Short mmCIF file of C-alpha atoms in Angstrom, two decimals:
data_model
loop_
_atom_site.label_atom_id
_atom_site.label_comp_id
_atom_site.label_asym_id
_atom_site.label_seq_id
_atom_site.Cartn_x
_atom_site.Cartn_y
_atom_site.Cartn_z
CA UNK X 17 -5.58 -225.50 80.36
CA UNK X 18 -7.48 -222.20 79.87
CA UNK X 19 -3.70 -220.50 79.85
CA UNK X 20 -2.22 -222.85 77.13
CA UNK X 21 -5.96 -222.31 75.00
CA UNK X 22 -5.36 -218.37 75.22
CA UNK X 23 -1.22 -218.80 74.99
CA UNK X 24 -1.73 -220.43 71.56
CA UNK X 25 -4.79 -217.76 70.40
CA UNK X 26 -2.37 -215.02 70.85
CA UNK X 27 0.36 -216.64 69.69
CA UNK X 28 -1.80 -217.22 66.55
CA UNK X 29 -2.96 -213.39 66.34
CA UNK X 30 0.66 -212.73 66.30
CA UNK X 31 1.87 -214.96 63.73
CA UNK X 32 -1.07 -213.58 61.24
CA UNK X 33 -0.51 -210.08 62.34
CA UNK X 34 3.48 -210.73 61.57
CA UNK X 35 2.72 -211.38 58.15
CA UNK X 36 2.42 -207.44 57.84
CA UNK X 37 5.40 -206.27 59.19
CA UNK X 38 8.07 -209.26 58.24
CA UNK X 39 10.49 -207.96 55.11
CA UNK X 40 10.70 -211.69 54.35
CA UNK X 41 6.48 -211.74 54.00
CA UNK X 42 5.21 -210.39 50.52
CA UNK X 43 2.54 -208.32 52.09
CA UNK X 44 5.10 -206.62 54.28
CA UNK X 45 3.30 -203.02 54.45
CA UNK X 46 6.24 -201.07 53.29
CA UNK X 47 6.45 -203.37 50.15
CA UNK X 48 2.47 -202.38 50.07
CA UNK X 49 3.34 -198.97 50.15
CA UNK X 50 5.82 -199.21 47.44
CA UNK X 51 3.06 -201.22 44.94
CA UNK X 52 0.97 -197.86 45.85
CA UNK X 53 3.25 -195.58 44.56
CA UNK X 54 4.84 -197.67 41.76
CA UNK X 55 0.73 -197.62 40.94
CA UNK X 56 0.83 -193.86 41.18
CA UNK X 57 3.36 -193.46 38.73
CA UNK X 58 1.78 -195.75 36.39
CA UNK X 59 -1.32 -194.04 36.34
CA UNK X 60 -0.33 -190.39 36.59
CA UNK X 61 2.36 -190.54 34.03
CA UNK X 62 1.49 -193.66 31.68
CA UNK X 63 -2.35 -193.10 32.09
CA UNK X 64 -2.21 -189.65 31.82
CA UNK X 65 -4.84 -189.85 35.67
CA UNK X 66 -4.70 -187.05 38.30
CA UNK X 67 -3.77 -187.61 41.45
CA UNK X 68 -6.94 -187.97 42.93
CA UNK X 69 -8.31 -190.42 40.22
CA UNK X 70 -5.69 -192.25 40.61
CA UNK X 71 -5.91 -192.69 43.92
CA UNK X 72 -9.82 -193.41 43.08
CA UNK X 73 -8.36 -196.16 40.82
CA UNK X 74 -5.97 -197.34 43.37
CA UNK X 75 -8.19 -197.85 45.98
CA UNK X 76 -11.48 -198.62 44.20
CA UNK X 77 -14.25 -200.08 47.40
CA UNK X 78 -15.87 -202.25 44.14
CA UNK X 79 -12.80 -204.26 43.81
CA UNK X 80 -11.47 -204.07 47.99
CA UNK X 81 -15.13 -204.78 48.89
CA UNK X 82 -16.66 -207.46 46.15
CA UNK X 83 -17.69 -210.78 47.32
CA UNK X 84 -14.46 -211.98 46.02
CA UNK X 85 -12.23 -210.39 47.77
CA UNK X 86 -14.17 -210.63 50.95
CA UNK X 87 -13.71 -214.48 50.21
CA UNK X 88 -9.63 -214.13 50.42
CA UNK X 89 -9.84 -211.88 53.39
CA UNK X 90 -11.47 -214.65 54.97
CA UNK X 91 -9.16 -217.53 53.21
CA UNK X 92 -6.36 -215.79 54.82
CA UNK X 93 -7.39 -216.08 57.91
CA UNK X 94 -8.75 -219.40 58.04
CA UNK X 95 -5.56 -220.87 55.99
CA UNK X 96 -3.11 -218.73 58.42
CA UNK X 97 -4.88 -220.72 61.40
CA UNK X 98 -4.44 -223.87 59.60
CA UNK X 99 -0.95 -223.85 58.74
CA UNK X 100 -0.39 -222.53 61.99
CA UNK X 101 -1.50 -225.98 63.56
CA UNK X 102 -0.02 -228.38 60.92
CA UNK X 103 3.18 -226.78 60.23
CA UNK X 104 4.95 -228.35 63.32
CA UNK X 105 4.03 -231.64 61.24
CA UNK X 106 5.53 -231.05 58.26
CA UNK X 107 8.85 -231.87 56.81
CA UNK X 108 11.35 -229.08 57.18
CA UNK X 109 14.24 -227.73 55.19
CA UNK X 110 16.22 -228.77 58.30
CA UNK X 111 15.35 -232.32 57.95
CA UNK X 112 15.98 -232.34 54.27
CA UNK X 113 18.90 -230.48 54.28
CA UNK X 114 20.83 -232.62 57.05
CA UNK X 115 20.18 -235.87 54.94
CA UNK X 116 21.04 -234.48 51.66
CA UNK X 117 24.37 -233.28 53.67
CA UNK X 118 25.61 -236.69 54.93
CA UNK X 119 24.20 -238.26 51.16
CA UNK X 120 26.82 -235.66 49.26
CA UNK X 121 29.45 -237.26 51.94
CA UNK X 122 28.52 -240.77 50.44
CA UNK X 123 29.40 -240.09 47.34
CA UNK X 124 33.11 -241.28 46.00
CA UNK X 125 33.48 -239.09 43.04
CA UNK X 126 33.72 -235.74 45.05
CA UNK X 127 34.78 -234.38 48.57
CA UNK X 128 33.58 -232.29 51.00
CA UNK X 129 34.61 -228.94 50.66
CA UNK X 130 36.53 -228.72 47.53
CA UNK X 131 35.54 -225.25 46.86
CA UNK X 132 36.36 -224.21 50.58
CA UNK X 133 38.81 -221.55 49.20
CA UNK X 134 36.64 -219.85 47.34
CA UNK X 135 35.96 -215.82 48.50
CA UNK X 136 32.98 -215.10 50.08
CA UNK X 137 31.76 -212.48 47.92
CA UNK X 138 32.06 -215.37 45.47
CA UNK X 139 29.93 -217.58 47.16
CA UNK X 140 27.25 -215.19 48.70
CA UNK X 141 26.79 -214.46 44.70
CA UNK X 142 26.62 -217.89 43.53
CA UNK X 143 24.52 -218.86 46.55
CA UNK X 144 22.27 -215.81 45.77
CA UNK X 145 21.44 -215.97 42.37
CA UNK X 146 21.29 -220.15 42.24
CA UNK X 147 18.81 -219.96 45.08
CA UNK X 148 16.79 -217.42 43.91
CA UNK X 149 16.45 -219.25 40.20
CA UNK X 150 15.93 -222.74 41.79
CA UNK X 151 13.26 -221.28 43.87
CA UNK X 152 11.74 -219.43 40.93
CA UNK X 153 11.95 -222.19 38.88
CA UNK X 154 10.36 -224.75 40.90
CA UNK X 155 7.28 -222.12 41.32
CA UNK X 156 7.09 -222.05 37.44
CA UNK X 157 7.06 -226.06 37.57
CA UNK X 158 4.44 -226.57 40.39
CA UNK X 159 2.28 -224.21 39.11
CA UNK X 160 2.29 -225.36 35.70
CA UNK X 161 1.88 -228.74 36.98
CA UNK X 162 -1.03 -227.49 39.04
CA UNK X 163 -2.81 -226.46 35.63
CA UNK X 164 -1.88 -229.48 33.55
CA UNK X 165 -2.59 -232.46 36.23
CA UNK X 166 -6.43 -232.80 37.14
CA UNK X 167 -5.93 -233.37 40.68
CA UNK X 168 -3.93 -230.45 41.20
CA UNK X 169 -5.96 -228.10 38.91
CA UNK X 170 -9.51 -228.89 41.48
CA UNK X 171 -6.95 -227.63 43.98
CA UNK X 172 -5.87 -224.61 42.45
CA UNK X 173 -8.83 -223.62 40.80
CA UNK X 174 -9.65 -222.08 44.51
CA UNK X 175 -7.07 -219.39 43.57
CA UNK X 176 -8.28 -218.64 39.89
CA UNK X 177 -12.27 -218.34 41.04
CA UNK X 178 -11.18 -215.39 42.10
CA UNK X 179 -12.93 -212.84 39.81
CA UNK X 180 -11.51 -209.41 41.40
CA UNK X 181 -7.66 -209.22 42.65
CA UNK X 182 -5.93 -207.21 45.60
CA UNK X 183 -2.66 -208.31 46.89
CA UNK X 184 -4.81 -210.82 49.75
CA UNK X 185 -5.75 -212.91 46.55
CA UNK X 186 -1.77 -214.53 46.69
CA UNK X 187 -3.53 -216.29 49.68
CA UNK X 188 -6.40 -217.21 48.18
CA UNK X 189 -5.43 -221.21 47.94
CA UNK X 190 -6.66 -224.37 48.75
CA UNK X 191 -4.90 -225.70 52.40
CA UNK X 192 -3.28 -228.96 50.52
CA UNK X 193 -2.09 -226.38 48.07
CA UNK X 194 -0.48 -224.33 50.60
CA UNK X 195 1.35 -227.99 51.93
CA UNK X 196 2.63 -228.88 48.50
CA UNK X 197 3.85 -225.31 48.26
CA UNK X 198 5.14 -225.07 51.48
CA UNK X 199 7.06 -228.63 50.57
CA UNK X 200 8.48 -227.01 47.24
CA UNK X 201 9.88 -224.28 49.35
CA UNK X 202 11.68 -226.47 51.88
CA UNK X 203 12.86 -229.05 49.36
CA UNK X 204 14.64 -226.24 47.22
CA UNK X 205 15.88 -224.67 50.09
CA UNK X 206 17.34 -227.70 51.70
CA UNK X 207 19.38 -228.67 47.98
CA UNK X 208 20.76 -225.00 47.99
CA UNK X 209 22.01 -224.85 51.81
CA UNK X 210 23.11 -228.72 52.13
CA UNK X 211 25.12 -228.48 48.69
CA UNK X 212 26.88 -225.52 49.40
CA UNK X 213 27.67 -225.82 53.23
CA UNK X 214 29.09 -229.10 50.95
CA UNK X 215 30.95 -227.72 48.81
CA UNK X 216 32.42 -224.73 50.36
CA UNK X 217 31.88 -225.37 53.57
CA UNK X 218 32.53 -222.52 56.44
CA UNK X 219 31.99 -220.51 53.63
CA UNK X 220 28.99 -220.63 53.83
CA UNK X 221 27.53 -218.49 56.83
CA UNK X 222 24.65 -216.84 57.88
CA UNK X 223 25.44 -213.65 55.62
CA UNK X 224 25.49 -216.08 52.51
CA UNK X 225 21.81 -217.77 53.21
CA UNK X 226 20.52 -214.64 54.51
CA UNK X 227 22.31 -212.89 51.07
CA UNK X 228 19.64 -214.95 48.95
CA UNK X 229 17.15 -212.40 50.42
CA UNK X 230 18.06 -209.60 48.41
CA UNK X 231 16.56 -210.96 44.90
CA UNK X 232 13.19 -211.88 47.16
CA UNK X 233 13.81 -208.53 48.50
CA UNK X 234 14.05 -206.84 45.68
CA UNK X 235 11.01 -208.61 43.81
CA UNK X 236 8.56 -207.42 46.34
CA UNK X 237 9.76 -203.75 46.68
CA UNK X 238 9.42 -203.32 42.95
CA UNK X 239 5.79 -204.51 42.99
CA UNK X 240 4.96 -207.77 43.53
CA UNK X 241 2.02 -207.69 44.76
CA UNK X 242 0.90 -205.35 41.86
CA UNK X 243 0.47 -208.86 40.26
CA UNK X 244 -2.81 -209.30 42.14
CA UNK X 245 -4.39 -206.30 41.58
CA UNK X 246 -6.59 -204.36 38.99
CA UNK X 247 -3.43 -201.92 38.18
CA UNK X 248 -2.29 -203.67 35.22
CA UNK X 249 1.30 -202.43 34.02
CA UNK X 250 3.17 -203.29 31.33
CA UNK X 251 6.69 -203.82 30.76
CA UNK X 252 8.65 -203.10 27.37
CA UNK X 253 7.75 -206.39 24.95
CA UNK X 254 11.82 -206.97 25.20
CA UNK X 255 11.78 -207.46 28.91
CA UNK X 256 8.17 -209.30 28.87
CA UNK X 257 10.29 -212.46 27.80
CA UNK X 258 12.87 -211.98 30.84
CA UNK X 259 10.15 -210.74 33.82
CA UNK X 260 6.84 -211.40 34.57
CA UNK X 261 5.06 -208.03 34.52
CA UNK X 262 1.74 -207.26 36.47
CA UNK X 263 -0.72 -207.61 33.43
CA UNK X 264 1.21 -210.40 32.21
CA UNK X 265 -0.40 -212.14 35.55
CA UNK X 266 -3.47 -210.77 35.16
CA UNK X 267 -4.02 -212.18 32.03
CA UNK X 268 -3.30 -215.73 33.76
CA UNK X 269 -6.45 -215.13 35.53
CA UNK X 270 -8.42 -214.06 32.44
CA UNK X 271 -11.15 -216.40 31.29
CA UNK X 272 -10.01 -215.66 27.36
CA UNK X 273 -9.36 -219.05 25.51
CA UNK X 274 -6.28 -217.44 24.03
CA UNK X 275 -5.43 -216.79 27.82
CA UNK X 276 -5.64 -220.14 28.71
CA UNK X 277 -2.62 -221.84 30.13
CA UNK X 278 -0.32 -218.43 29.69
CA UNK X 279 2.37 -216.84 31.68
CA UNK X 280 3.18 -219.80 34.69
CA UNK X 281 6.06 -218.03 35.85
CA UNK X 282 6.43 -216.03 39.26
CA UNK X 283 9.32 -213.39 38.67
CA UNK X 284 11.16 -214.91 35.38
CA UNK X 285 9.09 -214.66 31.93
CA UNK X 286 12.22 -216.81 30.61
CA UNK X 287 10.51 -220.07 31.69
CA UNK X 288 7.51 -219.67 29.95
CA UNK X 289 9.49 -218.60 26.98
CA UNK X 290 11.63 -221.68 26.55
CA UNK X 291 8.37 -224.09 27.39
CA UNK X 292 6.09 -221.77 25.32
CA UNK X 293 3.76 -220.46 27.67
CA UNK X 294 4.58 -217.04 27.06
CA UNK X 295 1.83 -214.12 26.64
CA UNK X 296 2.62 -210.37 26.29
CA UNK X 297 0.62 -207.87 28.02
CA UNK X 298 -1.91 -205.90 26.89
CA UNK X 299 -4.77 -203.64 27.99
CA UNK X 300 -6.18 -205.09 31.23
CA UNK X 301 -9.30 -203.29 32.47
CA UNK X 302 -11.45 -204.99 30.22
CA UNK X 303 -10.20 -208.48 31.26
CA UNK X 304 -12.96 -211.17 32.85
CA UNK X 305 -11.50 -212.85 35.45
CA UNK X 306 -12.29 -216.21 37.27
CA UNK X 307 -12.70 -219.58 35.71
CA UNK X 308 -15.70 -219.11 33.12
CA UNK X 309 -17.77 -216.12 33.37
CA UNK X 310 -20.75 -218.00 35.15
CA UNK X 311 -21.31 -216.95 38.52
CA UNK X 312 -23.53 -217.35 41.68
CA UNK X 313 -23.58 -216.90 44.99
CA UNK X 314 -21.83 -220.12 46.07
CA UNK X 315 -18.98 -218.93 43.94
CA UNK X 316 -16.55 -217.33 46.75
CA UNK X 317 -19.04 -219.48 49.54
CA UNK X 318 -15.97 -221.17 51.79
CA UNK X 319 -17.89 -224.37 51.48
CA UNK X 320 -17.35 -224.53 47.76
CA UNK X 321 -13.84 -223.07 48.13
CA UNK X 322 -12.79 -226.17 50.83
CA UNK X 323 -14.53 -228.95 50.21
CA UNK X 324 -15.45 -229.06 46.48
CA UNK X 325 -12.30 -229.55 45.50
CA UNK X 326 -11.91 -232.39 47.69
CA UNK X 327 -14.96 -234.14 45.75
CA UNK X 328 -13.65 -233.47 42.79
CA UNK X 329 -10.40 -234.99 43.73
CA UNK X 330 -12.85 -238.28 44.88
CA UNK X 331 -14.66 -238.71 42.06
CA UNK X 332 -11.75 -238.25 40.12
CA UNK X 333 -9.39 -241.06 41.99
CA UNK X 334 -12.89 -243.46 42.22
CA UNK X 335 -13.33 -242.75 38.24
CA UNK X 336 -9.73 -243.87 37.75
CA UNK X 337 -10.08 -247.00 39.98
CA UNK X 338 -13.77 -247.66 37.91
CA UNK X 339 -11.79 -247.49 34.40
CA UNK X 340 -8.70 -249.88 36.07
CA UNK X 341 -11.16 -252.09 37.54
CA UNK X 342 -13.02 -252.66 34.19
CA UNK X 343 -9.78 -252.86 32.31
CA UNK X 344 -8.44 -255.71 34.41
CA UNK X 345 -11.97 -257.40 33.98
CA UNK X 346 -11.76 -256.76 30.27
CA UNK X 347 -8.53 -258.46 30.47
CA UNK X 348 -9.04 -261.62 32.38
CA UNK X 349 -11.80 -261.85 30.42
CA UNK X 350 -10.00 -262.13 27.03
CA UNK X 351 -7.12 -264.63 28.34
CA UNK X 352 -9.80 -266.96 29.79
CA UNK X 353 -11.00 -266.85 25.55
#
């Protein structure tokens, strides 16, 4: 018993631990390493910094040390060790995929493998870039959906009470937000790789799916996690409505009123272009952060960042049921008139 107990502690250790040297994790250290020199550049040539403020910048102990981000250090942690249990529980992209394969073999109107003679450059691009917008995409959609719908926003307004970011603060979520993410990821996933092993079928290998990489790849190298962080760079206006740049994010985390409800989107700007959602940058170091300027200690307390939000979602459901309830009264009321 004691062996199985210590098996699955170090077996936990490990899979946190991984989450620093994985390419396929976004706090990978060499894609840290890159955001620290991309940073670098931004400063020393844009900002006009030396090298040693910039560093000074870079690594400031006021924003690495606040009580915020001590709060995602330990959000990390504690969500890392919950996923770690429940994820054997959850639906995967297996599952999904395997029904949504034998569904597309249902269907009368089109066979199975009908683009089988396609080349496999061909379909390692198509595969590539359709994955990589679906999955971007469906980010854009949860998260705005997260903002808009009042159940979803006491869940993610774990992540934007946040009122100093460092790369750590990506993890900074509420555990049933990490599920429904964790679902978006495995549903889009599962459409790409079922249709395709469909429609092309051997095809489609393990080059192709691991090919979808590169755009993920790609992001992260060229600063992703500058997004969360006080570094905020700016892109050309011109690309600001293709890519999402660093103080573009930032922003989404400002407490402004003209910030409110701006820049959804994870890599592509385009999204919150066509829905019009879409704020340039500007000058960042001045920005407020958080959710509305007031706070105290039980701000970044991991009792307020767990379980409030599950109140909130309670009295919001029993408020619901208390205005159906007195509908339906209201109602039978007027037919018995």
């Amino acid at each position: 018993m004691l062996y199985k107990i210590m098996n699955t502690f170090y077996e936990l250790l490990y899979d946190i631990f991984y989450q620093f040297i994985d390419p396929k994790k976004r706090i990978f250290i060499f894609y840290l390493i890159f955001s620290v020199i991309i940073a670098l550049f931004w400063l020393i040539y844009n900002k006009k910094l030396s090298l040693k403020k910039s560093l000074k910048k870079i690594f400031n102990k006021k924003i690495f040390f606040s009580k915020s981000s001590k709060s995602d250090y330990k959000v990390f942690f504690i969500n890392q060790t919950i996923m770690f249990l429940i994820s054997p529980l959850l639906i995967t992209q297996l599952t999904i995929a395997t029904f949504l394969f034998y569904y597309f073999h249902s269907l009368n109107w089109i066979r199975a493998g009908i683009f089988e003679n396609a080349s496999t450059i061909s379909v390692i691009f198509l595969f590539t870039t359709i994955n990589f917008f679906l999955d971007d995409f469906s980010k854009f959609f949860v998260h705005r959906c997260m903002h808009k719908w009042k159940i979803l926003w006491a869940l993610h307004k774990v992540h934007h009470s946040a009122t100093t970011l460092t790369p750590m603060t990506v993890f900074r979520t509420h555990p049933l937000e990490g599920i429904i993410f964790s679902l978006r990821s495995a549903v889009i996933q599962a459409i790409t790789i079922s249709s395709f092993v469909f429609l092309f079928g051997n095809n489609v290998d393990l080059l192709t799916v691991l090919g979808a990489n590169i755009f993920v790849f790609l992001f992260n190298v060229f600063g992703s996690n500058l997004r969360h962080s006080h570094i905020g760079i700016r892109y050309w206006k011109w690309l600001e409505y293709i890519l999402i740049s660093p103080a573009q994010h930032q922003i989404h985390h400002s407490i402004s009123l003209h910030h409110h409800d701006k820049n959804f989107g994870s890599a592509f700007a385009v999204w919150d272009w066509i829905f019009g959602s879409l704020h340039h940058s500007e000058e960042t170091d001045n920005l407020t952060l958080g959710l509305d300027g007031h706070y105290n200690d039980k701000t970044h307390a991991l009792n307020n960042l767990y379980f409030k939000p599950i109140k909130e979602i309670s009295n919001i459901i029993n408020n619901k049921f208390y205005k159906l309830k007195k509908y339906i009264a209201k109602k039978n009321i007027l037919r018995r008139i």
